């Protein structure tokens, strides 16, 4: 019984970790799997198991969508939460209410 519980706990933890994995599709056709960390100075900071922390220029990214809610901080000080995506150079944030906002790189701080 004790081993069954341990096995169930490991299964839940492994499933949760797999569900969090995200993919960045690069313009050159490569796909990087890992976890989104943040946007920083026109770059996507992405943590991978095999390569560690990668800093990928946004202009090299074809598409990317976070698997969990992200916070976007605007230069004017306001912040919004939602699912962040980057597709063909267009940044978007989909709120929990389902509204989608197109973001400009000029207005986003982080």
Coordinates of C-alpha atoms in Angstrom, one line a residue:
X1 CA 0.0 0.0 0.0
X2 CA 2.8 2.4 0.9
X3 CA 4.5 1.8 -2.5
X4 CA 1.2 2.4 -4.3
X5 CA 0.9 5.8 -2.6
X6 CA 4.4 6.7 -3.5
X7 CA 3.8 5.7 -7.1
X8 CA 0.6 7.7 -7.3
X9 CA 2.4 10.8 -5.9
X10 CA 5.2 10.5 -8.4
X11 CA 2.7 10.0 -11.2
X12 CA 0.9 13.2 -10.2
X13 CA 4.1 15.2 -9.9
X14 CA 5.4 13.9 -13.3
X15 CA 2.1 14.7 -15.0
X16 CA 2.1 18.2 -13.6
X17 CA 5.7 18.8 -14.8
X18 CA 4.8 17.6 -18.3
X19 CA 1.8 19.8 -18.4
X20 CA 3.9 22.8 -17.7
X21 CA 6.3 22.1 -20.6
X22 CA 6.1 24.7 -23.3
X23 CA 7.4 25.0 -26.8
X24 CA 9.0 27.8 -28.7
X25 CA 8.9 27.4 -32.5
X26 CA 11.8 29.2 -34.1
X27 CA 11.8 30.7 -37.5
X28 CA 14.6 28.3 -38.6
X29 CA 12.3 25.4 -37.9
X30 CA 13.8 24.3 -34.6
X31 CA 11.6 23.7 -31.6
X32 CA 12.8 24.3 -28.0
X33 CA 10.9 22.7 -25.1
X34 CA 11.1 24.1 -21.6
X35 CA 9.5 26.7 -19.4
X36 CA 8.9 30.4 -20.1
X37 CA 10.5 32.6 -17.5
X38 CA 10.1 36.2 -18.8
X39 CA 10.5 38.7 -21.6
X40 CA 13.6 40.8 -21.1
X41 CA 14.9 43.5 -23.4
X42 CA 13.4 42.1 -26.6
X43 CA 14.3 38.5 -25.7
X44 CA 12.4 35.5 -24.4
X45 CA 14.1 33.9 -21.4
X46 CA 13.4 30.2 -21.4
X47 CA 14.5 27.5 -19.1
X48 CA 15.3 24.0 -20.5
X49 CA 16.3 20.8 -18.8
X50 CA 19.1 20.0 -21.3
X51 CA 20.5 23.4 -22.2
X52 CA 19.8 25.5 -19.1
X53 CA 18.6 29.1 -19.4
X54 CA 18.3 30.3 -23.0
X55 CA 17.9 34.0 -24.0
X56 CA 16.2 33.9 -27.4
X57 CA 15.7 37.2 -29.5
X58 CA 12.0 37.7 -30.2
X59 CA 12.8 38.3 -33.9
X60 CA 14.0 34.6 -34.1
X61 CA 10.7 33.3 -32.7
X62 CA 7.9 32.1 -35.1
X63 CA 5.4 31.2 -32.4
X64 CA 5.1 30.6 -28.7
X65 CA 2.2 30.4 -26.1
X66 CA 2.5 30.1 -22.3
X67 CA 0.8 27.1 -20.7
X68 CA 0.0 29.1 -17.6
X69 CA -1.0 32.7 -16.7
X70 CA 1.7 35.3 -17.2
X71 CA 1.9 38.9 -15.9
X72 CA 2.7 41.6 -18.4
X73 CA 4.0 44.8 -16.9
X74 CA 3.5 47.9 -19.1
X75 CA 5.8 50.9 -19.2
X76 CA 3.0 53.1 -17.8
X77 CA 3.1 50.9 -14.6
X78 CA -0.1 48.9 -15.1
X79 CA 0.0 45.1 -15.1
X80 CA -2.3 42.5 -16.7
X81 CA -2.5 38.8 -16.3
X82 CA -3.3 36.2 -19.0
X83 CA -2.0 33.6 -21.4
X84 CA 0.8 35.3 -23.4
X85 CA 1.5 34.4 -27.0
X86 CA 3.8 35.5 -29.7
X87 CA 2.9 34.6 -33.3
X88 CA 4.6 35.9 -36.4
X89 CA 5.8 39.0 -34.5
X90 CA 2.4 39.8 -32.9
X91 CA 2.3 39.7 -29.1
X92 CA -1.1 38.9 -27.5
X93 CA -2.5 38.5 -24.0
X94 CA -5.7 36.5 -23.5
X95 CA -7.4 37.3 -20.2
X96 CA -9.2 34.9 -18.0
X97 CA -12.4 36.5 -19.2
X98 CA -11.5 35.6 -22.8
X99 CA -10.7 39.0 -24.2
X100 CA -7.5 39.2 -26.3
X101 CA -5.3 42.3 -26.3
X102 CA -2.6 42.9 -28.9
X103 CA 0.5 44.2 -27.3
X104 CA 3.1 46.5 -28.7
X105 CA 6.8 45.8 -27.8
X106 CA 7.2 49.6 -27.2
X107 CA 4.6 49.5 -24.4
X108 CA 5.7 46.4 -22.6
X109 CA 8.3 46.6 -19.8
X110 CA 8.4 42.9 -18.8

